[in-house]
Tab-separated table of C-alpha atoms and ligand atoms in Angstrom:
chain	number	residue	atom	x	y	z
A	128	UNK	CA	129.717	143.220	91.542
A	129	UNK	CA	129.967	140.110	94.477
A	130	UNK	CA	128.400	141.048	97.316
A	131	UNK	CA	130.583	141.189	100.528
A	132	UNK	CA	127.936	139.489	102.907
A	133	UNK	CA	126.949	135.832	102.631
A	134	UNK	CA	123.237	135.775	101.374
A	135	UNK	CA	121.511	134.369	104.384
A	136	UNK	CA	119.832	131.159	104.361
A	137	UNK	CA	116.440	130.482	102.847
A	138	UNK	CA	115.286	130.238	107.025
A	139	UNK	CA	116.238	133.365	108.026
A	140	UNK	CA	114.404	135.264	104.810
A	141	UNK	CA	110.975	133.066	105.673
A	142	UNK	CA	108.031	134.387	105.477
A	143	UNK	CA	105.312	131.997	106.940
A	144	UNK	CA	101.970	132.697	104.862
A	145	UNK	CA	98.331	130.750	106.170
A	146	UNK	CA	95.442	130.803	105.360
A	147	UNK	CA	93.507	132.351	108.693
A	148	UNK	CA	89.770	131.104	109.166
A	149	UNK	CA	89.072	134.205	110.995
A	150	UNK	CA	90.396	136.522	108.036
A	151	UNK	CA	89.522	134.369	105.159
A	152	UNK	CA	92.529	135.431	103.795
A	153	UNK	CA	96.381	133.764	103.957
A	154	UNK	CA	98.032	135.947	106.590
A	155	UNK	CA	101.580	136.523	107.041
A	156	UNK	CA	102.142	134.401	110.419
A	157	UNK	CA	104.499	135.202	113.217
A	158	UNK	CA	104.508	133.540	116.749
A	159	UNK	CA	103.651	136.239	119.309
A	160	UNK	CA	106.570	135.761	121.485
A	161	UNK	CA	108.660	135.790	118.445
A	162	UNK	CA	110.093	132.447	118.974
A	163	UNK	CA	107.623	129.807	120.347
A	164	UNK	CA	104.461	128.875	118.544
A	165	UNK	CA	101.729	128.062	120.836
A	166	UNK	CA	99.237	125.706	119.418
A	167	UNK	CA	96.210	123.626	119.837
A	168	UNK	CA	95.052	121.188	118.030
A	169	UNK	CA	91.421	119.385	118.722
A	170	UNK	CA	92.116	115.974	119.692
A	171	UNK	CA	89.910	112.886	119.257
A	172	UNK	CA	86.510	111.258	120.969
A	173	UNK	CA	88.206	108.280	122.274
A	174	UNK	CA	85.544	105.884	122.058
A	175	UNK	CA	86.579	104.408	118.535
A	176	UNK	CA	89.839	104.389	116.708
A	177	UNK	CA	90.156	107.506	114.994
A	178	UNK	CA	90.092	106.787	111.332
A	179	UNK	CA	91.851	107.743	108.140
A	180	UNK	CA	89.837	111.044	108.207
A	181	UNK	CA	90.825	111.879	111.453
A	182	UNK	CA	94.596	111.255	110.640
A	183	UNK	CA	94.167	113.392	107.565
A	184	UNK	CA	93.581	116.508	110.088
A	185	UNK	CA	95.964	115.196	112.533
A	186	UNK	CA	98.559	114.785	109.458
A	187	UNK	CA	98.232	118.363	108.726
A	188	UNK	CA	98.714	119.470	111.656
A	189	UNK	CA	102.043	117.588	112.018
A	190	UNK	CA	102.679	119.149	108.432
A	191	UNK	CA	102.152	122.712	110.138
A	192	UNK	CA	104.510	122.074	113.508
A	193	UNK	CA	107.352	120.611	111.304
A	194	UNK	CA	106.971	123.339	108.721
A	195	UNK	CA	107.024	126.049	111.755
A	196	UNK	CA	110.149	124.326	113.107
A	197	UNK	CA	111.689	124.403	109.412
A	198	UNK	CA	111.001	128.080	109.314
A	199	UNK	CA	112.932	128.154	112.770
A	200	UNK	CA	110.824	128.511	115.425
A	201	UNK	CA	109.794	125.938	118.552
A	202	UNK	CA	106.722	124.852	118.908
A	203	UNK	CA	104.457	123.894	122.240
A	204	UNK	CA	101.304	121.971	120.873
A	205	UNK	CA	98.623	120.729	123.154
A	206	UNK	CA	96.275	118.137	121.667
A	207	UNK	CA	93.346	116.880	124.034
A	208	UNK	CA	91.899	113.646	124.122
A	209	UNK	CA	88.518	113.953	124.723
A	210	UNK	CA	87.377	111.104	126.832
A	211	UNK	CA	83.664	112.130	128.493
A	212	UNK	CA	80.766	112.664	125.926
A	213	UNK	CA	77.754	111.310	124.550
A	214	UNK	CA	78.800	108.416	122.623
A	215	UNK	CA	81.454	107.266	125.313
A	216	UNK	CA	78.836	107.034	128.024
A	217	UNK	CA	76.081	105.523	125.640
A	218	UNK	CA	79.334	102.590	124.755
A	219	UNK	CA	79.824	102.469	128.779
A	220	UNK	CA	75.921	101.928	129.532
A	221	UNK	CA	75.313	99.705	126.651
A	222	UNK	CA	78.111	97.295	128.050
A	223	UNK	CA	77.830	98.219	131.602
A	224	UNK	CA	81.416	99.875	131.942
A	225	UNK	CA	82.567	102.942	133.026
A	226	UNK	CA	83.873	105.884	130.505
A	227	UNK	CA	87.457	105.121	131.746
A	228	UNK	CA	87.039	101.209	130.737
A	229	UNK	CA	85.449	102.792	127.316
A	230	UNK	CA	88.599	105.132	126.589
A	231	UNK	CA	91.573	103.825	128.163
A	232	UNK	CA	92.364	100.946	125.824
A	233	UNK	CA	91.541	103.544	122.755
A	234	UNK	CA	93.742	106.040	123.940
A	235	UNK	CA	96.426	103.562	123.596
A	236	UNK	CA	95.314	102.619	119.894
A	237	UNK	CA	95.760	106.162	119.386
A	238	UNK	CA	98.706	107.027	120.359
A	239	UNK	CA	100.014	103.384	118.496
A	240	UNK	CA	98.020	104.578	114.936
A	241	UNK	CA	99.498	108.245	115.865
A	242	UNK	CA	103.551	106.879	115.891
A	243	UNK	CA	102.684	104.364	113.017
A	244	UNK	CA	101.942	107.274	110.615
A	245	UNK	CA	104.766	109.489	111.977
A	246	UNK	CA	102.989	111.956	113.268
A	247	UNK	CA	105.153	114.004	116.064
A	248	UNK	CA	104.380	113.944	119.881
A	249	UNK	CA	102.640	117.078	120.880
A	250	UNK	CA	104.074	118.374	123.982
A	251	UNK	CA	100.667	117.408	125.857
A	252	UNK	CA	97.681	115.466	125.840
A	253	UNK	CA	95.549	116.808	128.239
A	254	UNK	CA	92.659	114.397	129.219
A	255	UNK	CA	89.337	115.770	129.540
A	256	UNK	CA	88.068	114.178	132.726
A	257	UNK	CA	91.609	115.507	134.541
A	258	UNK	CA	90.739	119.240	134.042
A	259	UNK	CA	87.055	119.402	135.738
A	260	UNK	CA	88.253	121.969	137.881
A	261	UNK	CA	89.525	124.284	135.065
A	262	UNK	CA	86.183	123.808	133.448
A	263	UNK	CA	83.921	124.240	136.385
A	264	UNK	CA	86.631	127.871	136.911
A	265	UNK	CA	85.529	128.566	133.813
A	266	UNK	CA	81.695	128.207	133.867
A	267	UNK	CA	82.081	130.463	137.269
A	268	UNK	CA	83.661	133.176	135.534
A	269	UNK	CA	80.928	132.984	133.106
A	270	UNK	CA	78.327	132.976	134.900
A	271	UNK	CA	79.803	136.162	137.301
A	272	UNK	CA	79.864	138.079	134.199
A	273	UNK	CA	76.437	137.241	133.096
A	274	UNK	CA	77.043	135.557	130.027
A	275	UNK	CA	76.039	132.332	131.049
A	276	UNK	CA	72.909	131.315	133.142
A	277	UNK	CA	71.671	127.586	134.769
A	278	UNK	CA	68.170	126.643	133.054
A	279	UNK	CA	65.464	124.792	134.353
A	280	UNK	CA	66.789	121.777	133.557
A	281	UNK	CA	69.677	122.092	135.713
A	282	UNK	CA	72.181	123.042	133.063
A	283	UNK	CA	74.557	125.926	132.705
A	284	UNK	CA	74.335	127.512	129.064
A	285	UNK	CA	76.082	130.215	127.424
A	286	UNK	CA	74.041	133.010	126.415
A	287	UNK	CA	74.861	134.087	122.884
A	288	UNK	CA	73.344	136.828	122.524
A	289	UNK	CA	75.517	138.437	125.353
A	290	UNK	CA	78.457	138.017	123.587
A	291	UNK	CA	79.211	140.548	120.943
A	292	UNK	CA	81.284	138.408	118.814
A	293	UNK	CA	79.443	135.145	118.438
A	294	UNK	CA	79.312	133.968	114.550
A	295	UNK	CA	82.590	135.913	113.680
A	296	UNK	CA	84.804	132.519	112.817
A	297	UNK	CA	81.814	131.159	110.906
A	298	UNK	CA	80.947	134.269	109.796
A	299	UNK	CA	76.880	133.505	110.599
A	300	UNK	CA	75.827	136.641	109.602
A	301	UNK	CA	76.336	135.937	105.871
A	302	UNK	CA	74.888	132.512	106.762
A	303	UNK	CA	71.599	133.942	107.353
A	304	UNK	CA	71.024	132.465	110.843
A	305	UNK	CA	70.365	134.933	113.163
A	306	UNK	CA	71.052	133.965	116.401
A	307	UNK	CA	68.356	135.695	117.751
A	308	UNK	CA	65.711	134.117	115.691
A	309	UNK	CA	64.040	131.082	117.634
A	310	UNK	CA	64.101	128.026	115.868
A	311	UNK	CA	61.847	125.302	116.698
A	312	UNK	CA	63.718	123.001	118.960
A	313	UNK	CA	63.095	120.154	121.595
A	314	UNK	CA	65.268	121.784	124.053
A	315	UNK	CA	62.686	124.215	125.383
A	316	UNK	CA	64.659	125.175	129.015
A	317	UNK	CA	67.249	126.739	126.810
A	318	UNK	CA	66.670	131.057	126.732
A	319	UNK	CA	67.477	130.842	123.080
A	320	UNK	CA	67.931	127.749	121.044
A	321	UNK	CA	71.123	128.431	120.000
A	322	UNK	CA	72.550	128.594	123.229
A	323	UNK	CA	74.857	125.634	124.005
A	324	UNK	CA	75.805	123.834	127.433
A	325	UNK	CA	78.396	124.725	129.002
A	326	UNK	CA	77.949	121.941	132.038
A	327	UNK	CA	75.260	119.403	131.714
A	328	UNK	CA	72.836	117.725	134.489
A	329	UNK	CA	74.024	114.642	135.345
A	330	UNK	CA	71.354	111.870	134.326
A	331	UNK	CA	71.124	108.484	135.718
A	332	UNK	CA	73.328	107.037	133.064
A	333	UNK	CA	76.140	109.619	133.749
A	334	UNK	CA	76.011	108.385	137.177
A	335	UNK	CA	76.639	105.198	136.738
A	336	UNK	CA	79.555	105.405	133.823
A	337	UNK	CA	81.235	107.608	136.141
A	338	UNK	CA	80.805	110.214	134.105
A	339	UNK	CA	79.246	112.896	136.687
A	340	UNK	CA	81.397	115.745	139.057
A	341	UNK	CA	80.281	117.934	141.529
A	342	UNK	CA	79.931	121.604	140.731
A	343	UNK	CA	78.515	124.541	142.153
A	344	UNK	CA	75.436	123.941	139.673
A	345	UNK	CA	75.118	120.437	140.716
A	346	UNK	CA	75.607	117.215	139.452
A	347	UNK	CA	77.149	116.935	136.174
A	348	UNK	CA	79.762	116.755	133.481
A	349	UNK	CA	81.206	119.215	130.882
A	350	UNK	CA	79.875	120.441	127.547
A	351	UNK	CA	82.448	119.030	124.569
A	352	UNK	CA	83.328	122.916	123.504
A	353	UNK	CA	84.267	123.797	127.423
A	354	UNK	CA	86.624	121.340	127.489
A	355	UNK	CA	88.639	122.679	124.579
A	356	UNK	CA	88.419	126.132	125.895
A	357	UNK	CA	89.219	125.245	129.565
A	358	UNK	CA	92.317	123.015	128.540
A	359	UNK	CA	93.442	125.400	125.632
A	360	UNK	CA	93.959	128.343	128.506
A	361	UNK	CA	95.525	126.182	130.993
A	362	UNK	CA	98.112	125.352	128.972
A	363	UNK	CA	98.362	128.144	126.456
A	364	UNK	CA	97.284	131.139	128.427
A	365	UNK	CA	94.382	133.697	127.165
A	366	UNK	CA	95.617	134.021	123.410
A	367	UNK	CA	97.545	131.398	121.813
A	368	UNK	CA	99.083	131.498	118.115
A	369	UNK	CA	97.024	128.652	115.938
A	370	UNK	CA	93.901	126.694	116.796
A	371	UNK	CA	93.543	124.039	114.494
A	372	UNK	CA	91.321	121.108	113.551
A	373	UNK	CA	89.000	119.723	110.634
A	374	UNK	CA	86.600	122.394	108.741
A	375	UNK	CA	83.491	120.429	110.523
A	376	UNK	CA	84.594	122.318	113.773
A	377	UNK	CA	84.261	125.544	112.047
A	378	UNK	CA	80.845	125.835	113.774
A	379	UNK	CA	79.743	125.397	116.594
A	380	UNK	CA	82.786	123.971	117.877
A	381	UNK	CA	85.276	126.631	117.237
A	382	UNK	CA	82.907	129.757	117.254
A	383	UNK	CA	81.648	128.121	120.723
A	384	UNK	CA	85.116	127.662	121.795
A	385	UNK	CA	85.770	131.691	121.447
A	386	UNK	CA	82.270	132.652	122.890
A	387	UNK	CA	83.367	131.067	126.021
A	388	UNK	CA	87.020	132.100	126.346
A	389	UNK	CA	86.798	135.260	125.264
A	390	UNK	CA	83.916	135.939	127.295
A	391	UNK	CA	85.740	134.750	129.835
A	392	UNK	CA	89.098	136.530	129.405
A	393	UNK	CA	87.951	139.630	126.937
A	394	UNK	CA	91.154	138.791	125.346
A	395	UNK	CA	91.300	136.902	121.834
A	396	UNK	CA	91.206	133.609	122.325
A	397	UNK	CA	93.439	132.498	118.593
A	398	UNK	CA	95.367	134.561	116.495
A	399	UNK	CA	95.244	132.590	114.017
A	400	UNK	CA	92.500	129.619	112.788
A	401	UNK	CA	93.866	126.990	110.826
A	402	UNK	CA	91.131	124.075	109.140
A	403	UNK	CA	91.869	121.196	107.207
A	404	UNK	CA	89.556	119.791	104.323
A	405	UNK	CA	87.889	116.326	104.392
A	406	UNK	CA	89.372	112.687	103.569
A	407	UNK	CA	86.605	111.456	101.562
A	408	UNK	CA	85.530	107.639	100.378
A	409	UNK	CA	83.444	107.267	97.416
A	410	UNK	CA	83.006	110.857	97.522
A	411	UNK	CA	81.506	111.713	100.838
A	412	UNK	CA	83.343	112.803	103.956
A	413	UNK	CA	84.738	109.820	105.640
A	414	UNK	CA	82.641	109.653	108.906
A	415	UNK	CA	82.001	106.687	111.361
A	416	UNK	CA	78.049	107.484	110.800
A	417	UNK	CA	78.386	106.971	107.081
A	418	UNK	CA	80.021	103.676	107.833
A	419	UNK	CA	82.796	104.375	104.981
A	420	UNK	CA	85.472	104.635	107.661
A	421	UNK	CA	89.268	103.110	107.299
A	422	UNK	CA	91.995	102.732	110.051
A	423	UNK	CA	95.616	102.383	110.511
A	424	UNK	CA	94.843	98.877	111.152
A	425	UNK	CA	93.623	98.278	107.534
A	426	UNK	CA	96.396	100.196	105.706
A	427	UNK	CA	98.721	97.852	108.313
A	428	UNK	CA	96.948	94.854	106.910
A	429	UNK	CA	96.864	95.898	103.132
A	430	UNK	CA	101.035	96.889	103.197
A	431	UNK	CA	100.346	100.670	102.812
A	432	UNK	CA	103.520	102.072	104.540
A	433	UNK	CA	103.357	105.093	106.978
A	434	UNK	CA	105.548	106.958	104.143
A	435	UNK	CA	102.934	105.959	101.511
A	436	UNK	CA	100.149	107.150	103.807
A	437	UNK	CA	101.932	110.335	104.037
A	438	UNK	CA	102.757	110.579	100.702
A	439	UNK	CA	99.077	110.105	99.286
A	440	UNK	CA	97.679	112.793	102.233
A	441	UNK	CA	100.472	115.577	101.212
A	442	UNK	CA	100.189	115.112	97.537
A	443	UNK	CA	97.096	117.298	97.982
A	444	UNK	CA	96.986	120.500	99.688
A	445	UNK	CA	95.094	120.352	103.118
A	446	UNK	CA	92.552	122.996	102.027
A	447	UNK	CA	91.014	120.736	99.338
A	448	UNK	CA	89.252	117.419	99.712
A	449	UNK	CA	90.781	114.157	99.215
A	450	UNK	CA	89.443	110.813	98.177
A	451	UNK	CA	90.852	107.724	99.049
A	452	UNK	CA	91.111	104.988	96.532
A	453	UNK	CA	93.169	101.961	96.088
A	454	UNK	CA	94.631	103.276	93.014
A	455	UNK	CA	95.896	106.586	94.609
A	456	UNK	CA	97.386	104.821	97.739
A	457	UNK	CA	99.338	102.111	95.165
A	458	UNK	CA	100.558	105.404	93.468
A	459	UNK	CA	102.246	106.868	96.357
A	460	UNK	CA	103.834	103.359	97.485
A	461	UNK	CA	105.664	103.576	94.315
A	462	UNK	CA	106.594	107.082	94.591
A	463	UNK	CA	107.603	106.786	97.819
A	464	UNK	CA	109.679	103.214	96.768
A	465	UNK	CA	111.428	105.987	94.620
A	466	UNK	CA	112.213	108.153	97.407
A	467	UNK	CA	113.952	104.984	99.708
A	468	UNK	CA	115.693	104.104	95.895
A	469	UNK	CA	117.200	107.211	96.005
A	470	UNK	CA	118.413	107.828	99.654
A	471	UNK	CA	120.021	104.265	99.335
A	472	UNK	CA	121.935	105.801	96.466
A	473	UNK	CA	122.763	108.985	98.321
A	474	UNK	CA	123.998	106.787	101.210
A	475	UNK	CA	126.008	104.858	99.087
A	476	UNK	CA	127.693	107.158	97.263
A	477	UNK	CA	131.188	108.791	97.845
A	478	UNK	CA	131.514	111.301	95.073
A	479	UNK	CA	129.660	113.404	92.821
A	480	UNK	CA	130.013	115.893	90.261
A	481	UNK	CA	129.973	119.688	92.025
A	482	UNK	CA	126.452	120.443	89.838
A	483	UNK	CA	124.734	118.089	92.689
A	484	UNK	CA	125.461	120.849	95.442
A	485	UNK	CA	123.261	123.296	93.129
A	486	UNK	CA	120.499	120.640	92.566
A	487	UNK	CA	120.536	120.343	95.683
A	488	UNK	CA	120.440	123.999	96.927
A	489	UNK	CA	117.456	124.541	94.417
A	490	UNK	CA	115.633	121.365	95.614
A	491	UNK	CA	115.924	122.595	99.232
A	492	UNK	CA	114.716	126.223	98.610
A	493	UNK	CA	111.891	125.298	96.220
A	494	UNK	CA	110.443	122.744	99.060
A	495	UNK	CA	110.817	124.904	101.687
A	496	UNK	CA	109.161	128.039	99.925
A	497	UNK	CA	106.212	125.593	98.741
A	498	UNK	CA	105.802	125.007	102.546
A	499	UNK	CA	106.184	128.748	104.016
A	500	UNK	CA	103.420	129.726	101.312
A	501	UNK	CA	100.627	128.141	103.053
A	502	UNK	CA	101.426	124.883	103.791
A	503	UNK	CA	101.856	123.405	99.798
A	504	UNK	CA	103.053	120.234	99.989
A	505	UNK	CA	102.087	119.122	96.740
A	506	UNK	CA	104.482	121.555	95.425
A	507	UNK	CA	107.012	120.387	98.116
A	508	UNK	CA	106.497	117.020	97.061
A	509	UNK	CA	107.029	117.744	93.203
A	510	UNK	CA	110.493	119.708	94.357
A	511	UNK	CA	111.234	116.599	95.803
A	512	UNK	CA	110.523	114.350	92.595
A	513	UNK	CA	112.395	116.927	90.811
A	514	UNK	CA	115.408	116.816	92.859
A	515	UNK	CA	115.447	112.817	92.332
A	516	UNK	CA	115.027	113.028	88.882
A	517	UNK	CA	117.780	115.566	88.804
A	518	UNK	CA	120.483	114.265	91.594
A	519	UNK	CA	120.234	110.700	89.860
A	520	UNK	CA	121.219	112.197	86.737
A	521	UNK	CA	124.252	113.890	88.196
A	522	UNK	CA	124.845	110.270	90.003
A	523	UNK	CA	125.297	109.035	86.545
A	524	UNK	CA	127.889	110.737	85.901
A	525	UNK	CA	131.163	109.926	87.551
A	526	UNK	CA	132.226	112.822	89.815
A	527	UNK	CA	134.362	113.144	93.060
A	528	UNK	CA	132.781	115.961	95.169
A	529	UNK	CA	132.126	114.839	98.314
A	530	UNK	CA	131.121	117.927	99.477
A	531	UNK	CA	128.238	117.741	96.786
A	532	UNK	CA	126.873	114.339	98.343
A	533	UNK	CA	126.888	116.032	101.841
A	534	UNK	CA	124.668	118.860	100.475
A	535	UNK	CA	122.565	116.271	98.656
A	536	UNK	CA	122.258	114.350	102.091
A	537	UNK	CA	121.600	117.485	103.566
A	538	UNK	CA	118.907	118.608	101.307
A	539	UNK	CA	116.654	115.378	101.094
A	540	UNK	CA	117.302	115.461	105.176
A	541	UNK	CA	115.691	118.764	105.049
A	542	UNK	CA	112.660	118.362	102.741
A	543	UNK	CA	111.830	114.579	104.573
A	544	UNK	CA	112.123	116.186	107.690
A	545	UNK	CA	108.864	117.833	107.227
A	546	UNK	CA	107.242	115.427	104.558
A	547	UNK	CA	109.026	112.541	106.264
A	548	UNK	CA	108.583	109.692	103.351
A	549	UNK	CA	110.997	107.854	103.069
A	550	UNK	CA	109.863	104.124	103.890
A	551	UNK	CA	111.041	101.922	106.271
A	552	UNK	CA	113.377	99.403	105.284
A	553	UNK	CA	113.476	95.960	106.480
A	554	UNK	CA	114.731	95.022	109.678
A	555	UNK	CA	117.600	92.928	108.525
A	556	UNK	CA	119.157	94.621	105.978
A	557	UNK	CA	120.934	97.930	105.731
A	558	UNK	CA	122.818	99.750	102.981
A	559	UNK	CA	126.660	99.110	104.318
A	560	UNK	CA	125.776	95.500	104.490
A	561	UNK	CA	124.592	95.377	101.100
A	562	UNK	CA	127.663	97.465	99.586
A	563	UNK	CA	129.742	95.154	101.198
A	564	UNK	CA	128.423	92.367	99.305
A	565	UNK	CA	128.782	94.666	96.391
A	566	UNK	CA	132.342	94.921	96.960
A	567	UNK	CA	132.880	90.962	97.608
A	568	UNK	CA	131.441	90.665	93.915
A	569	UNK	CA	133.197	92.965	92.242
A	570	UNK	CA	136.237	91.198	93.621
A	571	UNK	CA	135.095	87.888	92.731
A	572	UNK	CA	134.097	88.771	89.103
A	573	UNK	CA	137.627	90.526	88.905
A	574	UNK	CA	139.043	87.013	90.114
A	575	UNK	CA	136.662	85.803	86.945
A	576	UNK	CA	135.042	83.547	89.797
A	577	UNK	CA	131.802	84.388	88.378
A	578	UNK	CA	130.146	81.588	90.507
A	579	UNK	CA	130.943	83.098	93.698
A	580	UNK	CA	129.492	86.123	91.939
A	581	UNK	CA	126.470	85.115	90.983
A	582	UNK	CA	125.653	83.628	94.354
A	583	UNK	CA	125.921	86.909	95.483
A	584	UNK	CA	123.800	88.223	93.396
A	585	UNK	CA	121.430	85.650	94.344
A	586	UNK	CA	121.706	86.201	98.069
A	587	UNK	CA	121.024	89.522	97.295
A	588	UNK	CA	118.052	89.027	95.301
A	589	UNK	CA	116.791	86.919	97.936
A	590	UNK	CA	116.731	89.787	100.335
A	591	UNK	CA	114.483	91.606	98.089
A	592	UNK	CA	117.784	93.737	96.162
A	593	UNK	CA	118.058	94.052	92.688
A	594	UNK	CA	121.497	95.170	91.115
A	595	UNK	CA	122.208	96.445	87.503
A	596	UNK	CA	125.695	96.554	86.276
A	597	UNK	CA	126.046	99.876	84.336
A	598	UNK	CA	129.154	102.109	82.720
A	599	UNK	CA	129.520	103.649	86.157
A	600	UNK	CA	129.650	100.540	88.398
A	601	UNK	CA	126.989	98.580	89.947
A	602	UNK	CA	123.639	100.373	91.445
A	603	UNK	CA	121.190	98.182	93.581
A	604	UNK	CA	117.687	98.935	94.884
A	605	UNK	CA	115.293	96.933	96.693
A	606	UNK	CA	112.383	95.346	94.758
A	607	UNK	CA	108.955	95.225	96.027
B	729	AMP	P1	86.466	113.789	116.637
B	729	AMP	O1	87.201	112.610	117.234
B	729	AMP	O2	85.245	113.425	115.730
B	729	AMP	O3	86.502	115.064	117.332
B	729	AMP	O4	87.197	114.427	115.046
B	729	AMP	C1	89.231	114.685	115.489
B	729	AMP	C2	89.178	115.194	114.231
B	729	AMP	O5	89.287	115.122	112.985
B	729	AMP	C3	88.808	116.854	114.095
B	729	AMP	O6	90.032	118.153	113.788
B	729	AMP	C4	87.533	116.313	112.804
B	729	AMP	O7	87.469	117.834	112.576
B	729	AMP	C5	88.082	115.681	111.832
B	729	AMP	N1	88.063	114.727	110.914
B	729	AMP	C6	86.557	114.086	110.933
B	729	AMP	N2	86.075	113.616	110.099
B	729	AMP	C7	86.847	114.050	108.934
B	729	AMP	C8	87.285	113.618	107.423
B	729	AMP	N3	86.541	113.265	107.215
B	729	AMP	N4	88.387	114.004	107.144
B	729	AMP	C9	89.454	114.989	107.769
B	729	AMP	N5	89.095	115.163	109.018
B	729	AMP	C10	88.201	114.474	109.661
B	730	ZN	ZN1	87.958	120.968	120.463
């Protein structure tokens, strides 16, 4: 029997599931208020251009925000910029500069690199140095509640044994690190070796670099963990929906963020904690101190497009490690070329078989289901390539269903709206112009003016367009 109601679209049926580090299970996700996902993503420390490892994490977060929107929610994302920390101060004092001199150009590079990789803008990029008041307030609340103390060295520490939940994110208990056990540590002024600094007493070099502020506990500067807690709660309230970062942030950074925030408010700090795995080079984590970093500048120099790098990153699940290699990038360059050719072909097509609409609907559903299942981008990518193969076969058959073309364009736009893997065209050429030249060539051939038709082919080839005459007309694609 035919149903008398229209089946709901896949987005209305969407059940988004995400792996939550807090529960260690894949849990159903819905924003607390039912409409807007409030998420915080730990941003870069701006003393060096972010490397591709950092960008793997930021791309995972971009995938997350785009998937959440595909599911029908709004997203309010905050990404902090850590513009005061040990490394920044060291860089500034080595060069006789202030921390702002060091960080300002790097912030610009970060935004340019992010734009190059098509990472969507977050709703806010607060800087730590512009939120010192909020940080001091948070320390004051923790002092009032007896969860923090000022030590002999003048710094203020969080007392982890006065917060019951300490260790719940990183599962300290199962890792056999007892917070109460004193480990040998230089920092004798702390009550407990694992207590961490909320507010660091200013040293001479902090003052010189412009990295010291007044506080009720004297001149000093915020600890790194404190920055994120204060800015997250300032922009997202006491409880947010999702907090993200790379896996190396689980402990101590995120554990300490939880302690400070929940220690001050008594409310759960984040409902979901999502962490992306590392990018490796030659088997080790890409990291500045290992000396194996590559940057967006390197990608651009080597002619690796944003589309190709996104393809490379999204071809592995975000919770698996990923090794950067020239071969893998090469394969991604080839892969996105196929996507680009297909997009061009769809843009130029005027009609197709009705089956194309079915192929498109199936691709859209498969890709969305994969993404909603803990961001399975590799599976979504597979659905996209299967779609391209099947749709190309449909387009090879002559058809005049314009609706089917529209459906295919929509499906491609929907899937690509999340993955964003269609390479940019060269600046001068566009599909319409190429189509016009092909039409002129067709006319020339009909007139048997082969000199003219050859000249047009040559002109197209010079512009990097390869053409192929077949039984259903002429196809073209962009050569390398
Ligand atoms: P940082 O600037 O060091 O604070 O790092 C910014 C973000 O990049 C954090 O979420 C880190 O967890 C993440 N990150 C650092 N190294 C890597 C790596 N090799 N692969 C993936 N993510 C990383
Ligand atoms: Zn953070």
